[in-house]
C-alpha positions as CSV (number, residue, x, y, z in Angstrom):
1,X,-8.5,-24.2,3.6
2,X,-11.3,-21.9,3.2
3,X,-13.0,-23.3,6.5
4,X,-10.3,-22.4,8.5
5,X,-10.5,-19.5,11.6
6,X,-8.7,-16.9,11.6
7,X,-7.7,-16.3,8.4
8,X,-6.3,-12.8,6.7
9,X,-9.5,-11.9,5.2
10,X,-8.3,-8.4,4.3
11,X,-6.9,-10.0,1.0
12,X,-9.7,-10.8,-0.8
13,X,-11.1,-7.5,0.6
14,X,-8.0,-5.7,-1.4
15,X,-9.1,-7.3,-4.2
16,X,-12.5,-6.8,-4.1
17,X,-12.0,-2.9,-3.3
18,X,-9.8,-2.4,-6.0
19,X,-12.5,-4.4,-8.4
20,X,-15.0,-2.1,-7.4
21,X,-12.8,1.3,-8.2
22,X,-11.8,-0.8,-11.1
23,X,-15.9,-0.9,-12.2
24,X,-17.1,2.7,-11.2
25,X,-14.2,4.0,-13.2
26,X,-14.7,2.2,-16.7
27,X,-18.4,0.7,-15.8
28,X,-16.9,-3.0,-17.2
29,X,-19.1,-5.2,-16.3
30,X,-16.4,-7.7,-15.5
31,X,-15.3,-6.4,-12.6
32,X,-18.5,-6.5,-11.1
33,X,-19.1,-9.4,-11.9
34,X,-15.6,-10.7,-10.5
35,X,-16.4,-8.6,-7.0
36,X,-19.7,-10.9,-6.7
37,X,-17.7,-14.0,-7.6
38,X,-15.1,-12.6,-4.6
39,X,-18.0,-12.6,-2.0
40,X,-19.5,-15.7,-2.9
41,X,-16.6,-17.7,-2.1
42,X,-15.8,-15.4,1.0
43,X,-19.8,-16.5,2.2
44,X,-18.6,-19.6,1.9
45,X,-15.2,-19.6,3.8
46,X,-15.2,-19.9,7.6
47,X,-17.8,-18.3,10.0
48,X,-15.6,-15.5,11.2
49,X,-15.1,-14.3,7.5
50,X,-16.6,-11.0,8.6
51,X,-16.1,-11.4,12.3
52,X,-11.9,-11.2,12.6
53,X,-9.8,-7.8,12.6
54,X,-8.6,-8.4,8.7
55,X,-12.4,-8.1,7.9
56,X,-12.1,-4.8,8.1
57,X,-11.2,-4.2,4.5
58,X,-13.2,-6.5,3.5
59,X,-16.0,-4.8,5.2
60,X,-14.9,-1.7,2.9
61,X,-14.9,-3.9,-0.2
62,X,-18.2,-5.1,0.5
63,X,-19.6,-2.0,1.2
64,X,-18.4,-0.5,-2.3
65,X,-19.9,-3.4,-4.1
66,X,-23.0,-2.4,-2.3
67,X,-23.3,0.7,-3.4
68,X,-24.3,-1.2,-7.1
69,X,-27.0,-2.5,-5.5
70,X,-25.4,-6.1,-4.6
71,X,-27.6,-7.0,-1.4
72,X,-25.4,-10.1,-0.3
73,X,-22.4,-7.3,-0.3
74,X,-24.7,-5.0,1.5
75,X,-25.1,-8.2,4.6
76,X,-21.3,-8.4,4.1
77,X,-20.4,-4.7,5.0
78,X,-23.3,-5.2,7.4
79,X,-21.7,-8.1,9.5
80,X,-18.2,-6.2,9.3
81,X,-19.7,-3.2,10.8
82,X,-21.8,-4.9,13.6
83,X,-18.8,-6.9,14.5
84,X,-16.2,-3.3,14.7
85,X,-19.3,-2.0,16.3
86,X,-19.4,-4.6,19.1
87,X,-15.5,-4.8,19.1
88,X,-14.6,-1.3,20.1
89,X,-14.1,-0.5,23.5
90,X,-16.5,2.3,25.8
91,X,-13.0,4.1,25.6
92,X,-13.3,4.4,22.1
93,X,-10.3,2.2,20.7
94,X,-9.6,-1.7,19.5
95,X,-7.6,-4.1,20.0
96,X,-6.8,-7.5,19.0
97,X,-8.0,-10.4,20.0
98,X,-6.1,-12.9,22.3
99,X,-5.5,-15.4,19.7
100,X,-2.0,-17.4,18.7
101,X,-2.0,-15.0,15.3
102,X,-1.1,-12.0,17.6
103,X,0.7,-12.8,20.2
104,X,4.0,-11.7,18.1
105,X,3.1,-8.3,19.0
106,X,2.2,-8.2,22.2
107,X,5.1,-6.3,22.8
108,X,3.7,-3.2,21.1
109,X,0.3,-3.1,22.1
110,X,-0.1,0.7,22.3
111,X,1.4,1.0,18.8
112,X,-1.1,-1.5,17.0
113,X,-4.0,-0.1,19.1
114,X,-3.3,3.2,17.4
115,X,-2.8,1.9,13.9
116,X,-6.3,-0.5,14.0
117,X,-8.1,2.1,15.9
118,X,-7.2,4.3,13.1
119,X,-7.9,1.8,10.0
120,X,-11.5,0.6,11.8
121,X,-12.6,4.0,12.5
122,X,-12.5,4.4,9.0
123,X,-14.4,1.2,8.1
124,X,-17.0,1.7,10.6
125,X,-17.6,5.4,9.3
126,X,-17.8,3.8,5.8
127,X,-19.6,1.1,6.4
128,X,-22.1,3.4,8.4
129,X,-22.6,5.7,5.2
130,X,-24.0,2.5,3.5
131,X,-26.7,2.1,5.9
């Protein structure tokens, strides 16, 4: 399963983000250690891990467990911000690509344009302050 495309990505990057508040807040080890274990399985899921919209909080995840110095999460938050950086559009917004996963809303385009130009904004600024 973990070679599929086009996955939901943003759920290990939930997890990871909240392991990363988790370890700044009590400095237990643990959930360090689990954030690492989180990205090495996402390097080895499919090649658009940190190329697909739900990447984006993944990126964010990536980029906190960078901040300890992890240099694989660093490449992570990396990859998520060259791909947001590549996605947006010279107007300034995003929107999703033309694959089967979002063609349910394709009746409310201007509405999920505002929301995930909203939520990458955020990840690119975030992911910019890393590097």
């Amino acid at each position: 399963l973990a070679a599929a495309t086009g996955q939901i990505y943003f759920n290990p990057g939930i997890a990871l983000i909240l392991l990363m508040h988790l370890y700044r807040a009590t400095g237990h080890a643990p959930y360090l250690a689990a954030g690492r274990r989180l990205l090495e399985f996402c390097a080895r899921c499919a090649a658009d891990v940190f190329r697909f919209p739900p990447s984006g909080k993944l990126g964010m995840g990536a980029r906190s467990s960078a901040a300890s110095g992890d240099q694989a999460a660093r490449r992570a938050a990396q990859a998520v911000g060259g791909y947001l950086a590549e996605t947006q559009r010279p107007s300034g917004y995003w929107e999703l690509p033309d694959v089967p996963i979002y063609r349910q809303v394709a009746g409310q385009q201007r509405e999920v344009r505002l929301v995930i130009t909203a939520e990458f904004s955020i990840f690119l600024f975030e992911i910019a302050a890393l590097i």
